[in-house]
Tab-separated table of C-alpha atoms in Angstrom:
chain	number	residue	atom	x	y	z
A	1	UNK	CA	0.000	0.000	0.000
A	2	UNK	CA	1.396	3.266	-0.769
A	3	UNK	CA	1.036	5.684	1.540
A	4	UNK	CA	1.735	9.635	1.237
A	5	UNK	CA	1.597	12.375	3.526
A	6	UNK	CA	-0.324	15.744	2.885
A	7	UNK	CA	2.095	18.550	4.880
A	8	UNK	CA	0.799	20.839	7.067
A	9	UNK	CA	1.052	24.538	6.098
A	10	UNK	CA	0.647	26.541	9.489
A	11	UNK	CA	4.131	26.628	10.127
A	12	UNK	CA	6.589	26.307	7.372
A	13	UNK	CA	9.809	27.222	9.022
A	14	UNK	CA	8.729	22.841	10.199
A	15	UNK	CA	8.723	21.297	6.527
A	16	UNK	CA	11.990	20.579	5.893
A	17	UNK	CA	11.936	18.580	9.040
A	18	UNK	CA	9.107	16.552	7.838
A	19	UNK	CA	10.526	16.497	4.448
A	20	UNK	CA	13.503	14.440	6.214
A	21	UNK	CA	12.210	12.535	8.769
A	22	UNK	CA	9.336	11.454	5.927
A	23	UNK	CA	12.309	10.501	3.494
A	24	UNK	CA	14.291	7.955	6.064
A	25	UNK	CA	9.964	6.746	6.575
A	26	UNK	CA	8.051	4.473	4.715
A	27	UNK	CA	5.519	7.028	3.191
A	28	UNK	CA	5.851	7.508	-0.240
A	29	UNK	CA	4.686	11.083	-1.314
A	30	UNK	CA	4.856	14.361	0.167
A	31	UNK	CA	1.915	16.583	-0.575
A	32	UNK	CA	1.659	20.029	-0.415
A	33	UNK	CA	-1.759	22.753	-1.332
A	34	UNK	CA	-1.816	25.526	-3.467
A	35	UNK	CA	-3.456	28.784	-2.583
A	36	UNK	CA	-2.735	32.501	-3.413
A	37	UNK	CA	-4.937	34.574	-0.823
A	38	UNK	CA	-3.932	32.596	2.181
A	39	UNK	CA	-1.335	32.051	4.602
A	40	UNK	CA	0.288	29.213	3.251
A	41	UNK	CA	3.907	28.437	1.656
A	42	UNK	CA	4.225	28.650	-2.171
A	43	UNK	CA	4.306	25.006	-3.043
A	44	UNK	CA	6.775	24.680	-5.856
A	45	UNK	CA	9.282	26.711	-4.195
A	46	UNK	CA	8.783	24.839	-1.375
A	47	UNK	CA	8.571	21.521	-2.389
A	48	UNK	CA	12.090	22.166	-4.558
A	49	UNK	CA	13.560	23.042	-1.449
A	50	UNK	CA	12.101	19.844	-0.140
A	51	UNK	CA	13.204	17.837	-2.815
A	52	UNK	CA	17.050	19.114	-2.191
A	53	UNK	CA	16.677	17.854	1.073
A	54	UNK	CA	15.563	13.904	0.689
A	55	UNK	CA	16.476	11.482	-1.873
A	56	UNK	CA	14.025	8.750	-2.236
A	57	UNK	CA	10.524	10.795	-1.425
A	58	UNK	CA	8.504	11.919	-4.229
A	59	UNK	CA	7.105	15.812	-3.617
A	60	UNK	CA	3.576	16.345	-5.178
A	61	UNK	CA	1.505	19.334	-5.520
A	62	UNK	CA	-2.185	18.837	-4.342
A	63	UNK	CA	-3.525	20.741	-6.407
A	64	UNK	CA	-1.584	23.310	-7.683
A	65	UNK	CA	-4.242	25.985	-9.375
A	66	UNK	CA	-2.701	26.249	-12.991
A	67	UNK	CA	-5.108	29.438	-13.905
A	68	UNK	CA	-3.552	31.456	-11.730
A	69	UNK	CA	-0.133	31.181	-12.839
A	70	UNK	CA	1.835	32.288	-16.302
A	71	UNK	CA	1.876	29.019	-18.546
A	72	UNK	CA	4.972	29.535	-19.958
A	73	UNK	CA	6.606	30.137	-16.511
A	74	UNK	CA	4.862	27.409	-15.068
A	75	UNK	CA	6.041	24.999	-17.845
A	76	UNK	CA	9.710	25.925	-17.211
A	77	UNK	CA	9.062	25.829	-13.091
A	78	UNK	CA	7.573	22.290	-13.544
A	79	UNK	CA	10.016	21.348	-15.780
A	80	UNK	CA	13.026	22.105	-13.151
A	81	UNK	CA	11.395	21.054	-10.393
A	82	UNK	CA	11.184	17.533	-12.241
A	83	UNK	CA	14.711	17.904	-13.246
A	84	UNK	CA	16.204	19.079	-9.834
A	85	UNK	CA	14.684	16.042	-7.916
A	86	UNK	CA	15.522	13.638	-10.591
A	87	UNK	CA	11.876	13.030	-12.188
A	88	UNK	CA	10.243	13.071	-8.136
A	89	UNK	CA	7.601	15.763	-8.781
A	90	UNK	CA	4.041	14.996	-9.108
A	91	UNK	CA	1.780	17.576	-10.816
A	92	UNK	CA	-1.579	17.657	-9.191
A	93	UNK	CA	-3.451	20.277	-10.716
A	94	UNK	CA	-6.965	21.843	-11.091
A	95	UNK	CA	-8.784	24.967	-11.566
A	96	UNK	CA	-9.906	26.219	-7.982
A	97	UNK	CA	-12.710	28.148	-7.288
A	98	UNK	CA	-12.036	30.819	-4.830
A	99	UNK	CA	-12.758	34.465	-6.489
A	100	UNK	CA	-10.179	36.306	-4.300
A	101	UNK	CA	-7.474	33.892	-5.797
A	102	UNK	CA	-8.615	34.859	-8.963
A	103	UNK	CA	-9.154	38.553	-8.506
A	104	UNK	CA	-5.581	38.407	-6.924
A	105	UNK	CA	-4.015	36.635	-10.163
A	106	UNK	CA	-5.684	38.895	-12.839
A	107	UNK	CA	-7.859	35.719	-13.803
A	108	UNK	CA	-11.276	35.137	-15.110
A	109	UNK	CA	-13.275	32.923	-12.241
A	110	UNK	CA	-16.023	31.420	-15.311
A	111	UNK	CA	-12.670	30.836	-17.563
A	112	UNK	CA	-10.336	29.150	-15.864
A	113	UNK	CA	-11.679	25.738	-16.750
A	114	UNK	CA	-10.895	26.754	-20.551
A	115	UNK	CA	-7.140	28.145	-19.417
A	116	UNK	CA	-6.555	24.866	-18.333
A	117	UNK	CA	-7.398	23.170	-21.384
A	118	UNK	CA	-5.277	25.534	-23.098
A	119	UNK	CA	-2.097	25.090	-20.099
A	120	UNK	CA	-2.317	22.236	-20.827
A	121	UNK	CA	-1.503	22.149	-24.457
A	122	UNK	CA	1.309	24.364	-24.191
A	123	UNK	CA	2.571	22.471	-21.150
A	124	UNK	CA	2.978	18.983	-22.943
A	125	UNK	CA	4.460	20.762	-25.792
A	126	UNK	CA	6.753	22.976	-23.950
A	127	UNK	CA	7.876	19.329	-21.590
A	128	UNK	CA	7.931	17.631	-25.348
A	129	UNK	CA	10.932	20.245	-26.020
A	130	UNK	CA	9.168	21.637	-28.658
A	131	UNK	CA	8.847	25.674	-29.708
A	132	UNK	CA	6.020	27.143	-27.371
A	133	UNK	CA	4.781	28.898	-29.711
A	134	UNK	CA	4.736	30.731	-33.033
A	135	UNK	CA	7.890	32.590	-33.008
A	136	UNK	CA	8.398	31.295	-30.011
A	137	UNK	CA	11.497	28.828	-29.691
A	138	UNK	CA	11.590	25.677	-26.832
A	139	UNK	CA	11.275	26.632	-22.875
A	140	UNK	CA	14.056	24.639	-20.932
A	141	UNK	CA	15.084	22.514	-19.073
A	142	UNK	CA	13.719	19.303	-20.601
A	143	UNK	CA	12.347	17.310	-17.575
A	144	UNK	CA	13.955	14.119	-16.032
A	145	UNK	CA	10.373	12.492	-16.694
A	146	UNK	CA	9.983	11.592	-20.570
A	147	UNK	CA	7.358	13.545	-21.632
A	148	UNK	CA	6.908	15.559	-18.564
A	149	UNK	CA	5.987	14.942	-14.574
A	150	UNK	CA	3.337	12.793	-13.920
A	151	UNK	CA	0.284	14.491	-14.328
A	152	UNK	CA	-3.035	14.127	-11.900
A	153	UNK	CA	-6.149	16.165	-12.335
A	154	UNK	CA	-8.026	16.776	-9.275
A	155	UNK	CA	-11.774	18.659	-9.130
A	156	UNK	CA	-15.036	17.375	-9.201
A	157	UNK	CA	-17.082	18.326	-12.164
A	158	UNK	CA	-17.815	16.937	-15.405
A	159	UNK	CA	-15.049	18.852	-16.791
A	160	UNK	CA	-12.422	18.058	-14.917
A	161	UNK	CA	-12.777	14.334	-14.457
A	162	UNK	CA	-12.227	14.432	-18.398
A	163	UNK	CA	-9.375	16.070	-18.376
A	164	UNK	CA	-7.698	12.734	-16.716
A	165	UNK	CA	-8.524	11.122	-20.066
A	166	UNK	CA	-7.264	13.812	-22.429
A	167	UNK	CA	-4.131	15.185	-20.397
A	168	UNK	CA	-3.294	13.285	-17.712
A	169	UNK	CA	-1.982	10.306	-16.184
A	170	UNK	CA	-4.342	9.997	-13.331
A	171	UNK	CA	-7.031	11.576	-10.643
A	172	UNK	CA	-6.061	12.921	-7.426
A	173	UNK	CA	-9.505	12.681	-5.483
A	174	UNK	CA	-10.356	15.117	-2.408
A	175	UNK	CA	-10.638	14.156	1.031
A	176	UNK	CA	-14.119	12.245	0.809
A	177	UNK	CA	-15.811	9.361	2.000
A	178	UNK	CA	-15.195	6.153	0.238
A	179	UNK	CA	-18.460	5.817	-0.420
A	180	UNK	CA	-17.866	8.491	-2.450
A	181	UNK	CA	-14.762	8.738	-4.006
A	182	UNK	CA	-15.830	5.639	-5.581
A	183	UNK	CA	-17.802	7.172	-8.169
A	184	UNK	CA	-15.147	10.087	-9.097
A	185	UNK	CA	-12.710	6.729	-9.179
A	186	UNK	CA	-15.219	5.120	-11.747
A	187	UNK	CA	-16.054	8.102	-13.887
A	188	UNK	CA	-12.320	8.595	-14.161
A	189	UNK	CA	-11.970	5.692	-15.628
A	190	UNK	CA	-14.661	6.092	-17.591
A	191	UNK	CA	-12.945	9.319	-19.507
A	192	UNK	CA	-9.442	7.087	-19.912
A	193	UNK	CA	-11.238	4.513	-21.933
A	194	UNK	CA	-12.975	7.145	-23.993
A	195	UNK	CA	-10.183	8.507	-24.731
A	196	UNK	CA	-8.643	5.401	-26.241
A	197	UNK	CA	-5.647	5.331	-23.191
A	198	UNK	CA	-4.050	2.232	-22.567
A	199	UNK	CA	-3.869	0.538	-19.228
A	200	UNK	CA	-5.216	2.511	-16.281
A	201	UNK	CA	-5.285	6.165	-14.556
A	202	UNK	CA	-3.227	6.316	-11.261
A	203	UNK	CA	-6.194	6.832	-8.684
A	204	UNK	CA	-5.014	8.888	-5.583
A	205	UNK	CA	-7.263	9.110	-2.748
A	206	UNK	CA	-7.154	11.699	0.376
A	207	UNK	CA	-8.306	11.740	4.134
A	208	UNK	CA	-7.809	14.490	6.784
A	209	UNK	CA	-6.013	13.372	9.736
A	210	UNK	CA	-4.494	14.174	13.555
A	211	UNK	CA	-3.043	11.696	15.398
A	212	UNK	CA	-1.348	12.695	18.498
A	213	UNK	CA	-2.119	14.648	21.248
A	214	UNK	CA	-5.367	17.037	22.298
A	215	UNK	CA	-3.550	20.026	21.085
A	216	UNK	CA	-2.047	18.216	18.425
A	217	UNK	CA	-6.150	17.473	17.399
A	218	UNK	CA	-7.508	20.616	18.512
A	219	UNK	CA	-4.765	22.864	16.482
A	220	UNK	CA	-5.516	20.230	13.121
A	221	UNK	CA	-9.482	21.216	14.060
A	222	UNK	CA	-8.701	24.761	13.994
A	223	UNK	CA	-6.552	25.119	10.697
A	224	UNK	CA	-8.998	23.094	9.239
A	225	UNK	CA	-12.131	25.236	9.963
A	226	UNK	CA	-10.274	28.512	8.683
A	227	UNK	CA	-8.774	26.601	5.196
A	228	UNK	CA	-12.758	25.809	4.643
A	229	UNK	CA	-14.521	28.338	5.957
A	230	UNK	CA	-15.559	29.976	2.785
A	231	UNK	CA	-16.737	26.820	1.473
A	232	UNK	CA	-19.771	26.114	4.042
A	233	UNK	CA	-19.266	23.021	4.610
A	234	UNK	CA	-16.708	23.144	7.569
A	235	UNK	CA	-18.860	21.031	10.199
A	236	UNK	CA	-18.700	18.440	7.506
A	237	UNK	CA	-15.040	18.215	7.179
A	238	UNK	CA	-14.279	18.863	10.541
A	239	UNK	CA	-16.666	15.789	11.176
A	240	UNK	CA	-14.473	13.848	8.544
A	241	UNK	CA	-11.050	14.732	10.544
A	242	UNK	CA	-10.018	11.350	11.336
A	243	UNK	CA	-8.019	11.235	14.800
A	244	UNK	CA	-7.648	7.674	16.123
A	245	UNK	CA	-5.120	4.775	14.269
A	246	UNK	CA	-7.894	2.612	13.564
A	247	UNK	CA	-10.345	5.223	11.925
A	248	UNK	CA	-7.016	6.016	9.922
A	249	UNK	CA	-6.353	2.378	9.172
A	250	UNK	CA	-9.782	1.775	8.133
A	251	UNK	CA	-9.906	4.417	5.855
A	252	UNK	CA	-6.903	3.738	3.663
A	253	UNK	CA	-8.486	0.104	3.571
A	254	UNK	CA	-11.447	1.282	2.102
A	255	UNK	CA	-9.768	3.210	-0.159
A	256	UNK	CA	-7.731	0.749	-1.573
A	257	UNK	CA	-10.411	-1.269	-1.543
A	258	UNK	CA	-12.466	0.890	-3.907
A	259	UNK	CA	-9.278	0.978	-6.038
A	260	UNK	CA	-7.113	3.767	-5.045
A	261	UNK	CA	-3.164	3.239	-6.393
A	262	UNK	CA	-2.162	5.762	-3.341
A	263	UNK	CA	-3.931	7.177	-0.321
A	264	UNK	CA	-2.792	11.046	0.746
A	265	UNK	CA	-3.212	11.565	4.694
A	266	UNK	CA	-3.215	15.189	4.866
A	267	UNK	CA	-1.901	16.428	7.824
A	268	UNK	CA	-3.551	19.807	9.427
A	269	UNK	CA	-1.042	20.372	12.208
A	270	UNK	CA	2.898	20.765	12.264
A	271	UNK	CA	3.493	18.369	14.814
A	272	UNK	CA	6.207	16.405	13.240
A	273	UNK	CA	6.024	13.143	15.309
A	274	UNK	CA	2.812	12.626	13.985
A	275	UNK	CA	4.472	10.767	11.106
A	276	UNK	CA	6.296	8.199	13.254
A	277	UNK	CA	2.470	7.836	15.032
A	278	UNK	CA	0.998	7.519	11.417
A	279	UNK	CA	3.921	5.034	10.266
A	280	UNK	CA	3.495	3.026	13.514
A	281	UNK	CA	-0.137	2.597	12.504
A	282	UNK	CA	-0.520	1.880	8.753
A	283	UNK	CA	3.170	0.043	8.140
């Protein structure tokens, strides 16, 4: 079972001791979110410094929100960040949905679904090593991943689950039940076979989680009712917080069980020794 771990973003100055006490662990992934009008860590500068601090990890952004950003500058950022950690980096990206991110950015909120569609173009072709654009000549450095990082499309619409079957190389799923994820896991499956893909989309699955002490809990609680407090639905994914090893065990079960390749446990506080805790309990 692959396991990752979603990083905490309430104290920064603590990642690059997670970063290294995750690398000598058995989790697989380090995850990190993507936000502009919020106090949290810029997530590919971060996780290149996090990179140049482990060797085995991989470093995955969850998602990063590709409207927002240049396209050309984000190809070439992508790129490095691939290079520098020697083909490590996960792209999880998606379109967001927070107006003040896109008022901040100089972005359309009703067009960033069709940005991405057109990122994306220009991002396999600037990976490829091809010219950008008309007049335009190649954006380097040429990733350590043939063809680009690995690619997984996160979001829940329509839209976006089809994106996994024209773009990408799998789904990264939100922190939802099972019960649910199931049918995001299924329709994303759906859009690789119409798409003619061969084999399978990489299915990542997510779950909030604390394990550790009361404050340990009650500070993951509290981070998580201000990251989704303009979504109105915080007493639902405060409910979802899972704090005990066998809630957390049972959940990556289930999610393997409904087909998930990798399950994220994001963590909402910056106590560190929660990943020895976690590793005690799943490995």
């Amino acid at each position: 079972m692959n396991i990752g771990l979603g990083l905490p973003v309430d104290d920064p100055a603590q990642l690059l001791t997670w970063a290294r006490r995750a690398d000598a662990s058995p989790f697989s992934t380090l995850g990190l979110l993507d936000r502009l009008v919020y106090d949290n860590p810029e997530p590919l500068v971060t996780l290149a410094t996090l990179a140049g601090a482990t060797s085995r990890i991989r470093v995955q952004t969850e998602v990063l929100l590709a409207p927002l950003h240049n396209t050309a500058l984000l190809a070439k950022q992508t790129a490095t960040l691939d290079r520098l950690s020697g083909g490590r980096f996960t792209l999880g990206i998606g379109v967001g949905g927070r107006e003040d991110d896109c008022l901040a950015a100089g972005t359309d909120l009703h067009r960033r679904g069709r940005r991405l569609d057109e990122q994306m173009t220009l991002l396999r072709r600037t990976w490829a090593g091809e010219p950008y654009g008309e007049g335009i000549g190649p954006i380097g450095p040429v990733p350590a991943t043939p063809g680009g990082p690995e690619v997984l499309f996160g979001g829940f619409a329509p839209a976006a689950l089809e994106r996994v079957g024209r773009f990408g190389d799998g789904f990264l799923g939100a922190a939802l039940p099972p019960s649910f994820m199931s049918n995001l896991f299924r329709a994303a499956e759906t859009a690789w076979q119409k798409h003619d893909r061969p084999g399978r989309p990489r299915l990542v699955a997510q779950a909030n989680v604390a394990l550790g002490p009361d404050d340990t809990v009650d500070r993951a609680r509290r981070n998580l009712r201000d990251y989704y407090a303009f979504s109105g639905h915080v007493a639902y994914m405060e409910a979802g917080l899972l704090t005990t090893p066998g809630q957390i065990r049972e959940a990556a079960d289930a999610y393997v069980g409904i087909g998930a390749d990798e399950v994220m446990l994001y963590c909402w506080a910056s106590d560190a020794d929660q990943i020895d805790r976690l590793a005690d309990a799943l490995f």
